[in-house]
Short mmCIF file of C-alpha atoms in Angstrom, two decimals:
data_model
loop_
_atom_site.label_atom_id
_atom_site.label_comp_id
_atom_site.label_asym_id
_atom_site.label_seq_id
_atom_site.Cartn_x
_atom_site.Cartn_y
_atom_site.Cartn_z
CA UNK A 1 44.18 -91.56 -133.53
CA UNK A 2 41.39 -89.46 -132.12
CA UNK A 3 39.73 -90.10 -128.58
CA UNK A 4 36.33 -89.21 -128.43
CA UNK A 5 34.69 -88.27 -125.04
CA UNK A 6 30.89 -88.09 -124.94
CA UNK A 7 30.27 -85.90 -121.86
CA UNK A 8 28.22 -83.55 -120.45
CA UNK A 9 30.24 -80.38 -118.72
CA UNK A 10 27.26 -81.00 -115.66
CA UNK A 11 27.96 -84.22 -114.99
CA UNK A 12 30.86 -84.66 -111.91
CA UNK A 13 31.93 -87.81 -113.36
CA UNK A 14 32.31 -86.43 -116.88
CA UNK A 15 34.74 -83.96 -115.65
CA UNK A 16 36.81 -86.09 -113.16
CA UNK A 17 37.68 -87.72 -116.61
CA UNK A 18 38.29 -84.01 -118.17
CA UNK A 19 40.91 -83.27 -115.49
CA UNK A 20 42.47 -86.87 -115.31
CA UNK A 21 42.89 -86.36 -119.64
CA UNK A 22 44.23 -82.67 -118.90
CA UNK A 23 46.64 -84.18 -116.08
CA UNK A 24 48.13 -86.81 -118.15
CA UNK A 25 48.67 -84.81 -121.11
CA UNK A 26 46.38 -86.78 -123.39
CA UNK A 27 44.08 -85.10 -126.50
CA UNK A 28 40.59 -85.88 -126.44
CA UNK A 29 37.97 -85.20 -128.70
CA UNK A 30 34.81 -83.71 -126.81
CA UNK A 31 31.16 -84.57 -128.35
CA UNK A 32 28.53 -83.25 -126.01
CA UNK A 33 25.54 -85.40 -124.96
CA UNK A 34 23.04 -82.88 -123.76
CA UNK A 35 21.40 -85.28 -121.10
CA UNK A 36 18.15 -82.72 -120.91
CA UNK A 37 17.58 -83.11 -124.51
CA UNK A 38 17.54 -86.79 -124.43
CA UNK A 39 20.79 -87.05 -127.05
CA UNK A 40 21.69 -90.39 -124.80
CA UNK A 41 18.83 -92.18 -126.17
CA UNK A 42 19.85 -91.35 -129.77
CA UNK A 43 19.98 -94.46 -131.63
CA UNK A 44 23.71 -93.93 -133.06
CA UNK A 45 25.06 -93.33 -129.11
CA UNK A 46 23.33 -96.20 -128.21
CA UNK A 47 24.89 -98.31 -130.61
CA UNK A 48 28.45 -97.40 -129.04
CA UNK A 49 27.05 -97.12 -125.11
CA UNK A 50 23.82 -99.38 -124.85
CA UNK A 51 24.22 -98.38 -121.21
CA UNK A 52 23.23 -94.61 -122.71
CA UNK A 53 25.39 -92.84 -119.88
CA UNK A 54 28.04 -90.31 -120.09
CA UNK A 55 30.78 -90.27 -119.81
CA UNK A 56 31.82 -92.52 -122.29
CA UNK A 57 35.68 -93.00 -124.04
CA UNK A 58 35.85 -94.15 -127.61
CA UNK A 59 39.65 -94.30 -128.03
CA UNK A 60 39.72 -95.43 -132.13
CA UNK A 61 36.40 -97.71 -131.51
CA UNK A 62 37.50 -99.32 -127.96
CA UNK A 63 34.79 -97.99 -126.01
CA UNK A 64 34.95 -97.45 -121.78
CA UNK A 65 32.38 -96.23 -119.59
CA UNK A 66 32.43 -95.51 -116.01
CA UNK A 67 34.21 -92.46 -115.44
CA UNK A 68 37.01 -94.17 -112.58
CA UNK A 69 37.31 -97.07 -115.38
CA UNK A 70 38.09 -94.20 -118.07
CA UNK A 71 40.16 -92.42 -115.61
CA UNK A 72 42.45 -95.70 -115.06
CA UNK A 73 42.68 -96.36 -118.25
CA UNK A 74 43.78 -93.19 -119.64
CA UNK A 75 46.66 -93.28 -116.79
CA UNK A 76 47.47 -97.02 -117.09
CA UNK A 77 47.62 -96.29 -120.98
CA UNK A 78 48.92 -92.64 -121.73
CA UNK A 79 50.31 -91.87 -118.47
CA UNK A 80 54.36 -91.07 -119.02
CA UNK A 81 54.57 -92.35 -115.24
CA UNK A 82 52.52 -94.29 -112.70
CA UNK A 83 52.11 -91.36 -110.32
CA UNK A 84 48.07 -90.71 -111.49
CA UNK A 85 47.54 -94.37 -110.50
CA UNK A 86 50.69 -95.87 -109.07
CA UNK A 87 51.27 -99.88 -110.12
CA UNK A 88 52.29 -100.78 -106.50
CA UNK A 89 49.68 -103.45 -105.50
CA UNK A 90 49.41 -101.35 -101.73
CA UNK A 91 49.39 -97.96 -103.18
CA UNK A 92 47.45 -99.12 -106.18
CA UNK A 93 44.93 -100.42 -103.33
CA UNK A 94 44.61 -97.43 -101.72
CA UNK A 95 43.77 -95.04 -104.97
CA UNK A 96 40.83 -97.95 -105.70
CA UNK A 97 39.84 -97.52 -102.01
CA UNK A 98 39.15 -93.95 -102.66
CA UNK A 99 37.64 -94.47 -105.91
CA UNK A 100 34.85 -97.16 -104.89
CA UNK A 101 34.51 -94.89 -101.67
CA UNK A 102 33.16 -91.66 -103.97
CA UNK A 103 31.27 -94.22 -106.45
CA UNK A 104 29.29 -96.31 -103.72
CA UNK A 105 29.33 -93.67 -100.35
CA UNK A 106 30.57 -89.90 -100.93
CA UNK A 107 28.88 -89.52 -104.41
CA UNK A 108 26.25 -92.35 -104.73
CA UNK A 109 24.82 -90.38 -101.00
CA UNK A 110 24.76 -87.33 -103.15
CA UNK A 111 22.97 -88.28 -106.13
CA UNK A 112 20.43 -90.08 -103.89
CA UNK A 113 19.85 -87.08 -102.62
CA UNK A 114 19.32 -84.89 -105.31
CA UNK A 115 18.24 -87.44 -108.01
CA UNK A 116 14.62 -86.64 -106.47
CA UNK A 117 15.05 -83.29 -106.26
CA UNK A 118 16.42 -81.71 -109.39
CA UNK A 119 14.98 -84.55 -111.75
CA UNK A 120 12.20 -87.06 -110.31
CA UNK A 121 9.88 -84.01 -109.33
CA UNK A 122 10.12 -84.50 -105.25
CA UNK A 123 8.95 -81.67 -103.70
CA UNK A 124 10.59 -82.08 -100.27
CA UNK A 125 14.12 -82.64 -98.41
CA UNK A 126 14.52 -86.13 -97.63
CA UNK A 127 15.83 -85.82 -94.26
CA UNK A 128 17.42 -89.39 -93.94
CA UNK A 129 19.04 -89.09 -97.39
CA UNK A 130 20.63 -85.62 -96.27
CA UNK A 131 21.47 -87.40 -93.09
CA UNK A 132 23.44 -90.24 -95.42
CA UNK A 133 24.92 -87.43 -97.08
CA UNK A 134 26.49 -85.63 -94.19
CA UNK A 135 27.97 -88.96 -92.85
CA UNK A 136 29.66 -89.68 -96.04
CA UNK A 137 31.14 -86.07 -95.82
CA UNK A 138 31.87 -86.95 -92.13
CA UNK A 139 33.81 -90.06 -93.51
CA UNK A 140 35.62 -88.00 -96.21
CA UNK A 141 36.62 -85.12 -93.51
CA UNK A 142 37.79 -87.83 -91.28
CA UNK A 143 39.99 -89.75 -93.61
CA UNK A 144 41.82 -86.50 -94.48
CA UNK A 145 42.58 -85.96 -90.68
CA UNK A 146 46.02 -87.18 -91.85
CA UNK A 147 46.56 -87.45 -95.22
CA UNK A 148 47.13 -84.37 -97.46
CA UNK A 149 45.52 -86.60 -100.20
CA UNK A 150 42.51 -88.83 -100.60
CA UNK A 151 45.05 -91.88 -101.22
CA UNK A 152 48.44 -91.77 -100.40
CA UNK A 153 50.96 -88.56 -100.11
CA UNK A 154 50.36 -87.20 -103.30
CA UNK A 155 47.41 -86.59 -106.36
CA UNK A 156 46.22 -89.26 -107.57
CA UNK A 157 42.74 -90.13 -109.90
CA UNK A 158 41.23 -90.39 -106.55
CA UNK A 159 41.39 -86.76 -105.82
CA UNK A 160 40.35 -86.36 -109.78
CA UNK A 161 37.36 -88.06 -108.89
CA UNK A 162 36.59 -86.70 -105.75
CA UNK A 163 37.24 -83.47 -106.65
CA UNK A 164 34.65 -83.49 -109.16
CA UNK A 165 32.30 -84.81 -106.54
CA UNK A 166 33.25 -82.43 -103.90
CA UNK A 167 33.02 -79.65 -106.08
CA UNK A 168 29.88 -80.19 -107.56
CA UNK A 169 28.35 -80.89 -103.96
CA UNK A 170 29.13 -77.18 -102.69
CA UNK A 171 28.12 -76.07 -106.05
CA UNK A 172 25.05 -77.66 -104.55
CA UNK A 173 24.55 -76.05 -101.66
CA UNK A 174 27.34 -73.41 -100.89
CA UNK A 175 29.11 -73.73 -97.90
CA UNK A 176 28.34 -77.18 -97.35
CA UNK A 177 31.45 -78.03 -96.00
CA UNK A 178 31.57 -75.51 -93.33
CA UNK A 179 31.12 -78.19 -91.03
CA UNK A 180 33.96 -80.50 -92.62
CA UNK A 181 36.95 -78.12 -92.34
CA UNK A 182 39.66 -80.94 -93.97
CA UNK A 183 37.46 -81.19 -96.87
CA UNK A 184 37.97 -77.29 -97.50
CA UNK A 185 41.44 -77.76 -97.35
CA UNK A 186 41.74 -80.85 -99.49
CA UNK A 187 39.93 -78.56 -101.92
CA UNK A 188 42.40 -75.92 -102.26
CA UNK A 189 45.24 -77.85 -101.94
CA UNK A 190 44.51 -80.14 -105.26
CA UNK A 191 42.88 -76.89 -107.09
CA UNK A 192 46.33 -75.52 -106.59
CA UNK A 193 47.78 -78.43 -108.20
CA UNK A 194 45.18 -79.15 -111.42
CA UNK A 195 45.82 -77.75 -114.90
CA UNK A 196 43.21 -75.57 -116.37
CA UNK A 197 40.86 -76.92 -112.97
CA UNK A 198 38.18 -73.31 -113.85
CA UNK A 199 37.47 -74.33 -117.05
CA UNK A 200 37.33 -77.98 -117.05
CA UNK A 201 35.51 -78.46 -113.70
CA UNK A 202 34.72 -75.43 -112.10
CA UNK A 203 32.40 -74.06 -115.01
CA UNK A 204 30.77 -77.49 -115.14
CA UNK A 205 30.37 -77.63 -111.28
CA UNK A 206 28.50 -73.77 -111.47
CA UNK A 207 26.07 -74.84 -114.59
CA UNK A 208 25.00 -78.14 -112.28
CA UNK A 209 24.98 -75.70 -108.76
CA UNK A 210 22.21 -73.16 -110.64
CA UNK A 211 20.30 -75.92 -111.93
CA UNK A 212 20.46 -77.72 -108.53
CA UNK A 213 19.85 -74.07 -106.51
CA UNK A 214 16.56 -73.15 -108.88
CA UNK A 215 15.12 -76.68 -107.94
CA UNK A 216 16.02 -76.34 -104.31
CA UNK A 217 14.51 -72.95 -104.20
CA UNK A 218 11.31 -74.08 -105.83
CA UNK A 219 11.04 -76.41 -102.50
CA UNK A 220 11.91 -74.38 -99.65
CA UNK B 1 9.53 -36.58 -121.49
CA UNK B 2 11.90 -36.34 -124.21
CA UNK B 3 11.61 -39.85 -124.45
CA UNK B 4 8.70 -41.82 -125.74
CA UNK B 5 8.83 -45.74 -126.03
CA UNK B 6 6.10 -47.39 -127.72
CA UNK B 7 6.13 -51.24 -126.77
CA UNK B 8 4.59 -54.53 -125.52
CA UNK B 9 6.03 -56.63 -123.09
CA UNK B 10 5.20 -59.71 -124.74
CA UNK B 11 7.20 -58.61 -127.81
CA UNK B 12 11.17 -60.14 -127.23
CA UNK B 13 13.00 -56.91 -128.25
CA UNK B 14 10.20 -54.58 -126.51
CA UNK B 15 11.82 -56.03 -123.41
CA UNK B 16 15.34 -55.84 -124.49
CA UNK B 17 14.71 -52.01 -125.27
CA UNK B 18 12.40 -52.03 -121.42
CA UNK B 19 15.52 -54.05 -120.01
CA UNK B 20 17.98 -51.66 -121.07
CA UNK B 21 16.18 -48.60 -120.40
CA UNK B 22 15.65 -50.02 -117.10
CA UNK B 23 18.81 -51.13 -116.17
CA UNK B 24 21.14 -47.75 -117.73
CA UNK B 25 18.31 -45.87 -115.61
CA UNK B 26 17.49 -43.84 -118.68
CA UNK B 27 14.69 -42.06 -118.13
CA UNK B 28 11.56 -42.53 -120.54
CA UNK B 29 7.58 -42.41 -121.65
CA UNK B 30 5.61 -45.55 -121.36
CA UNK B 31 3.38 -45.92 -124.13
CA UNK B 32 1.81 -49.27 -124.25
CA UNK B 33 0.96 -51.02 -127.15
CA UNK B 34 -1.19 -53.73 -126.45
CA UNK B 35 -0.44 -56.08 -129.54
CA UNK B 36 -3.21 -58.52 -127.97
CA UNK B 37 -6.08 -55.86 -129.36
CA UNK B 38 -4.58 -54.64 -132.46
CA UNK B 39 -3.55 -51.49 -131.44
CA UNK B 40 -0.44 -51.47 -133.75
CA UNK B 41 -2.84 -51.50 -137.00
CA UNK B 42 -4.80 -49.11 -135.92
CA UNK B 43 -4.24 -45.12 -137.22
CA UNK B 44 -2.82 -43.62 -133.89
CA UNK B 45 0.19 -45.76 -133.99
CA UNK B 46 1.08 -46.24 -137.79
CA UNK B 47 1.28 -42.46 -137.55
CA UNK B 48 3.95 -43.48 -135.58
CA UNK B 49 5.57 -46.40 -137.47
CA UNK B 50 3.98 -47.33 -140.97
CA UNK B 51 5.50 -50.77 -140.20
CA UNK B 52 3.31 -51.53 -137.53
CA UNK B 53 5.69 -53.18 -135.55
CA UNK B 54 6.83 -52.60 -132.17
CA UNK B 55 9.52 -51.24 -130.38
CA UNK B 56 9.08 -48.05 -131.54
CA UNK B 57 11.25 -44.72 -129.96
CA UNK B 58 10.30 -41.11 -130.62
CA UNK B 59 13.34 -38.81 -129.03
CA UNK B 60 12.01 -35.85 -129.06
CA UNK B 61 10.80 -36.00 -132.50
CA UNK B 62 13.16 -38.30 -133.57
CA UNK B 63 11.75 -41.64 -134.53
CA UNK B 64 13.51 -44.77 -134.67
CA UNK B 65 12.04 -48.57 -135.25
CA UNK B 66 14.11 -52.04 -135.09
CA UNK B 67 15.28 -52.89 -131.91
CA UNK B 68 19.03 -53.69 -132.43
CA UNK B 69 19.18 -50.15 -133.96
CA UNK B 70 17.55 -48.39 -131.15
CA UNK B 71 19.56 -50.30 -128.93
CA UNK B 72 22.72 -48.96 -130.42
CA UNK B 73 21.27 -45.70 -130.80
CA UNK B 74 20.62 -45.34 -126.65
CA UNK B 75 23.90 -47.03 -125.59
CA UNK B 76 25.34 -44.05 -127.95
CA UNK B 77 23.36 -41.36 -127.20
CA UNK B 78 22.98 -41.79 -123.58
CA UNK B 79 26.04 -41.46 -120.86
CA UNK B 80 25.61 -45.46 -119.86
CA UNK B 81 28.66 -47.78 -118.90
CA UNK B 82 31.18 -48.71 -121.40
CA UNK B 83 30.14 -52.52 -120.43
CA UNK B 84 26.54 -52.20 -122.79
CA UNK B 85 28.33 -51.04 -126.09
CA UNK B 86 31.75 -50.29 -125.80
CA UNK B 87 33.25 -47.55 -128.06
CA UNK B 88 36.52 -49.38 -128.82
CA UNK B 89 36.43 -50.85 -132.43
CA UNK B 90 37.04 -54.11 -132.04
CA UNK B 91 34.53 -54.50 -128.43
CA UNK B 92 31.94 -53.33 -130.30
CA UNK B 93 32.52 -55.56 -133.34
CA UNK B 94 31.97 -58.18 -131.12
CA UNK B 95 29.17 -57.23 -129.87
CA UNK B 96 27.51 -56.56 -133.53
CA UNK B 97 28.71 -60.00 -134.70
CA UNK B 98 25.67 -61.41 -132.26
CA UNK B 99 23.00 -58.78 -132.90
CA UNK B 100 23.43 -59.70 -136.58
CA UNK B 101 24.08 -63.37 -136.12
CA UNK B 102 20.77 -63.32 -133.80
CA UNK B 103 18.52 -62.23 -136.33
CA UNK B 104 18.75 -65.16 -138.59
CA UNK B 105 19.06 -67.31 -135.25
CA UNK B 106 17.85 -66.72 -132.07
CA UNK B 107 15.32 -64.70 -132.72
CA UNK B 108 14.02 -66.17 -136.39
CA UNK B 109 13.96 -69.71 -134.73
CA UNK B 110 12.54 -69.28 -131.15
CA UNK B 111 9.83 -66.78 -132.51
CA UNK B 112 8.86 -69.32 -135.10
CA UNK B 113 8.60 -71.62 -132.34
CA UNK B 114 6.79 -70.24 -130.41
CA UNK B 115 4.17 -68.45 -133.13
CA UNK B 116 3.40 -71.59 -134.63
CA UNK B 117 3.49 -73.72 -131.00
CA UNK B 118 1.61 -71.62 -128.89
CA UNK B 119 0.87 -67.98 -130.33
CA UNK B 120 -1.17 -68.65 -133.70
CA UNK B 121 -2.99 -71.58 -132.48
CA UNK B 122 -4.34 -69.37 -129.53
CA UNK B 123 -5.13 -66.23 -131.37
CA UNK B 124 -6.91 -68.01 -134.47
CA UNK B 125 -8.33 -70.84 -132.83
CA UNK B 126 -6.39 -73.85 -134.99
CA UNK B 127 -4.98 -76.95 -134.80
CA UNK B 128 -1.29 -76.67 -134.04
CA UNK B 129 0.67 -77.71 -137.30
CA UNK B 130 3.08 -80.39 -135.96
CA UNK B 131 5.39 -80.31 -139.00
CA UNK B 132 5.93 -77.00 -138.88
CA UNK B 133 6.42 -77.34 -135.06
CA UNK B 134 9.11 -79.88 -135.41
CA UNK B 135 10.84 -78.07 -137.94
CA UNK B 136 11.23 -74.89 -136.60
CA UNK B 137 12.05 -76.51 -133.70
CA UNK B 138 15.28 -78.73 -134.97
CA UNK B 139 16.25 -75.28 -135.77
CA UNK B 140 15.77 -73.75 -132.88
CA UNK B 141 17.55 -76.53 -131.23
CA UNK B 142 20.69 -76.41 -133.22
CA UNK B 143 20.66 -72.79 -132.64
CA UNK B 144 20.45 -73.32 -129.30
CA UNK B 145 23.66 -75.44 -128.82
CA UNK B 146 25.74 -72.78 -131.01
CA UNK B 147 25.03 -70.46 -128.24
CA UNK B 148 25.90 -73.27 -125.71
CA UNK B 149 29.22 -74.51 -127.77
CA UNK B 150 30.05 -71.52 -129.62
CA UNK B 151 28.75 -68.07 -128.39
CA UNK B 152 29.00 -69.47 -124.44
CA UNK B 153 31.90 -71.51 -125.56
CA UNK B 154 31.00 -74.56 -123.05
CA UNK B 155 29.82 -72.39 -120.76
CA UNK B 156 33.51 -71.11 -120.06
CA UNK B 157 32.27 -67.39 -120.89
CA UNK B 158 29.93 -65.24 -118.95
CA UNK B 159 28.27 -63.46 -121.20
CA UNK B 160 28.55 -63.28 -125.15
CA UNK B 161 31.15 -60.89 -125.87
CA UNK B 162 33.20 -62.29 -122.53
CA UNK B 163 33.51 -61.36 -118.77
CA UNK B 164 31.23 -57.93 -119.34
CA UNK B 165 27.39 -58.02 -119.92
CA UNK B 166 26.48 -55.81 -123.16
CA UNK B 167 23.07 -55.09 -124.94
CA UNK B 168 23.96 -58.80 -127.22
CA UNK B 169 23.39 -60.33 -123.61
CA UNK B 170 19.60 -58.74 -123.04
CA UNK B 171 18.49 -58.79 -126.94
CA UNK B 172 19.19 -62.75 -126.57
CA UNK B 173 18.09 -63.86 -122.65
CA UNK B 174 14.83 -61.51 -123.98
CA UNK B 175 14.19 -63.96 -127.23
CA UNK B 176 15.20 -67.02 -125.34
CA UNK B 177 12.41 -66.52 -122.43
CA UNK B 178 10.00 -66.77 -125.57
CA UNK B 179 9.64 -70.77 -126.23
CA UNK B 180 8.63 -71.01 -122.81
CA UNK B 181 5.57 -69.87 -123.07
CA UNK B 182 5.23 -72.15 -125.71
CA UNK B 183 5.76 -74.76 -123.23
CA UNK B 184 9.84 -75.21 -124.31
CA UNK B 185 11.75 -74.38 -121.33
CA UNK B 186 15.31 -73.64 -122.76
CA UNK B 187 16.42 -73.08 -119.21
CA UNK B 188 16.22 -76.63 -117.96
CA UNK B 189 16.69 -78.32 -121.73
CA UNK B 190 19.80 -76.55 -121.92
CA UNK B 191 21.38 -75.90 -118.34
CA UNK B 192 24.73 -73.92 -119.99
CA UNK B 193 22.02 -71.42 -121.08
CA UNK B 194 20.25 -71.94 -118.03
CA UNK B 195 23.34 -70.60 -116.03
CA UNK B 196 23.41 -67.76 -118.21
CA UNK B 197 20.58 -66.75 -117.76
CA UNK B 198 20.77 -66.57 -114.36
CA UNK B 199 23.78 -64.23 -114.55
CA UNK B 200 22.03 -62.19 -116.73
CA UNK B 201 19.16 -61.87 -114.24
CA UNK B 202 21.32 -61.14 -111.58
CA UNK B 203 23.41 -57.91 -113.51
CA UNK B 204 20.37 -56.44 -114.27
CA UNK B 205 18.08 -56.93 -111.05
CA UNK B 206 15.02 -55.98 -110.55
CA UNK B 207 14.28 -54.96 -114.02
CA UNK B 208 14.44 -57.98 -115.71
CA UNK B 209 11.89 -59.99 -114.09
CA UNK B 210 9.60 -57.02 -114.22
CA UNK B 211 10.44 -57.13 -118.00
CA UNK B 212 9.23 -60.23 -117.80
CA UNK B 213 6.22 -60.11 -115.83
CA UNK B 214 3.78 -61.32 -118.77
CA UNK B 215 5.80 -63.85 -120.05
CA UNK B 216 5.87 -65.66 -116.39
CA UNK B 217 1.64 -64.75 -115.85
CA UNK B 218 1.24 -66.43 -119.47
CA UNK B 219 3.39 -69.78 -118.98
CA UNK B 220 2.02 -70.19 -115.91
CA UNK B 221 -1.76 -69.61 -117.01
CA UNK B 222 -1.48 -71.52 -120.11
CA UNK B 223 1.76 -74.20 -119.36
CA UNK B 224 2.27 -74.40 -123.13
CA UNK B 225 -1.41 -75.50 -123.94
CA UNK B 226 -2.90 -72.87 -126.71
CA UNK B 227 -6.24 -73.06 -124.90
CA UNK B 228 -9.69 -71.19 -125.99
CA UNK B 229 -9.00 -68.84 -122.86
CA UNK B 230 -8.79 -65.22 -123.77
CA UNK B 231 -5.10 -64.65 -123.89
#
């Protein structure tokens, strides 16, 4: 039974989803949505995702979106153990922690910030929104004071997640975490850890960095 | 000079032949052919190739015309780096399996594009034929996701043939800078190319936004818009 992934090799949460399929073991069928080209508003994806976003599951016509939804859902389904997304209500708690931390602080303070920039025309740093930005890096750097892990002792679909976001941010703007030292760390240790982590996020995280570096450079 | 290059910097392979020259440091003859003013229909220069076409080489009395063969011709003749047109069979197979592939591709589809978008429009002072537009454009498009998906694979390879840049690389950034003027950014549309392209740029700076020169003064001058300026 196929599963069909409608993604965009840009797009952070698309790949957090790539690595969590990869990490599980599961097959999926990629159909790329080329976001620039306005292939979301086709009439045939919207009939599937009336949301028109990527990325978007369609495992034999049940249909998730929300890449932390997907990412639970592959676990909670395909998963030969728990250890992705553990069932224990505490340790469970703690990977959802994480996860609502990158969608609604570490990489909703991202995307407000460079929303403007690469795709709303905005011709100047928003100084506050940077400011935003750094303190939900600051937050990040200081949960992993000690914890090897965003959530618990070992990887998790948090780390998926934020490892999509993290990478994608120094992508960004290289070197951003010069100034959040556990961050760096956190990085390497989970690269060390992820299957095929070049090609399914790194690659991705490089086309969004030059796209987001030629519109930064166009303002400053 | 040994060496005489007859070209026009708003033709796409005149700046994959500038590009390469450029960039292997092979040492050459400018001669301009300013396309704008008819200067390749006039008797000086179909002396020099009855086609009428640019780029044209003359090496020291040899004459050769068609880019992808003069191309070849340089990497071979020419002590350059492996990298451009390696000698080993199957390298260079690979390498040939794009400059005949773009042909039919690349270059039929953005050069339609862009003629019937941008170029004829301006130069005989027409309407712009829509249908024509939109259907050499749904070509172009699909062409441009095969080099995306297929020749890029995802964006997982550097260049076309793999982790080393080759002439396949400068014969296609050269015909994919073309639609812009036309006011089709394939950069931006189609990021995966987009980072390409800047990999490209970067293994062959300076030269190739020098090559490029025109094709940045015209989009900028025009943004797409076939106006009644001079061009």
């Amino acid at each position: 039974m196929p599963i069909d992934l409608y993604y965009m090799s840009m797009s952070a949460p698309c790949r957090a989803v790539l690595l969590t399929a990869k990490m599980v073991g599961v097959e999926i069928n990629l159909k790329t949505i080329n976001l620039m080209q306005g292939e979301h508003m086709q009439p045939e994806f919207l009939k599937i995702n009336p949301q028109h976003t990527v990325p978007c599951l369609d495992d034999s016509g049940f249909v998730v979106t929300e890449s932390r939804a997907i990412c639970a859902y592959l676990v909670n389904k395909y998963g030969k153990n728990d250890k992705l997304y553990p069932k224990d209500p505490k340790d469970r708690a703690l990977v959802d922690q994480r996860l609502y931390f990158d969608l609604g602080v570490f990489y909703a303070s991202f995307a407000d910030f460079y929303v403007p920039i690469m795709f709303r025309g905005q011709t100047s740093i928003d100084a506050s929104k940077r400011k935003k930005w750094d303190e939900a890096m600051n937050y990040f750097n200081t949960f992993l004071a000690d914890q090897d892990y965003a959530a618990g002792n070992h990887l998790t679909i948090a780390d998926l997640s934020l490892i999509a976001s993290a990478s994608t941010m120094e992508a960004f703007i290289p070197n951003i975490f010069n100034d959040y030292p556990k961050i760096k760390e956190w990085i390497e240790r989970c690269k060390s850890q992820i299957a095929d982590y070049h090609d399914l996020n790194q690659v991705g995280a490089n086309i969004f960095g030059q796209m987001g570096q030629s519109a930064l450079a166009k303002i400053q | 000079m040994a060496l005489r290059v007859y070209y026009d910097l708003m033709s796409q392979p005149s700046r994959a032949i500038y590009l390469f020259l450029k960039v292997a440091n092979i040492p050459f003859e400018s001669c301009l052919v300013k396309l704008r003013e008819g200067e390749h229909f006039q008797d000086e220069f179909t002396k020099v190739n009855p086609f009428r076409k640019v780029p044209v080489i003359d090496d020291n009395g040899f004459k050769l015309t068609e880019s992808v063969a003069i191309l070849r011709y340089l990497a071979r003749s020419r002590n350059v780096e492996d990298n451009w047109y390696n000698a080993d069979l199957q390298l260079q197979a690979k390498v040939d399996e794009y400059l005949q592939w773009q042909h039919l591709n690349t270059r039929l589809f953005c050069a339609m594009y862009f003629r019937h978008k941008f170029l004829e429009p301006m130069m005989l002072q027409k309407p712009v034929d829509e249908k024509k537009v939109a259907r050499f454009q749904k070509e172009m498009e699909k062409c441009l996701s095969e080099i995306e998906n297929i020749w890029l694979d995802s964006g997982k390879k550097n260049f076309i043939t793999g982790d080393k840049i080759s002439i396949a690389d400068l014969l296609a950034c050269c015909e994919l800078e073309q639609p812009g003027m036309a006011g089709y950014d394939v950069f931006s549309k189609h990021p995966i190319i987009g980072a390409y392209r800047e990999r490209v740029r970067k293994a062959t700076e300076p030269h190739y936004e020098e090559a490029h020169k025109i094709v940045r003064i015209i989009t900028n001058k025009f943004k797409g818009v076939p106006q009644a300026n001079k061009l």
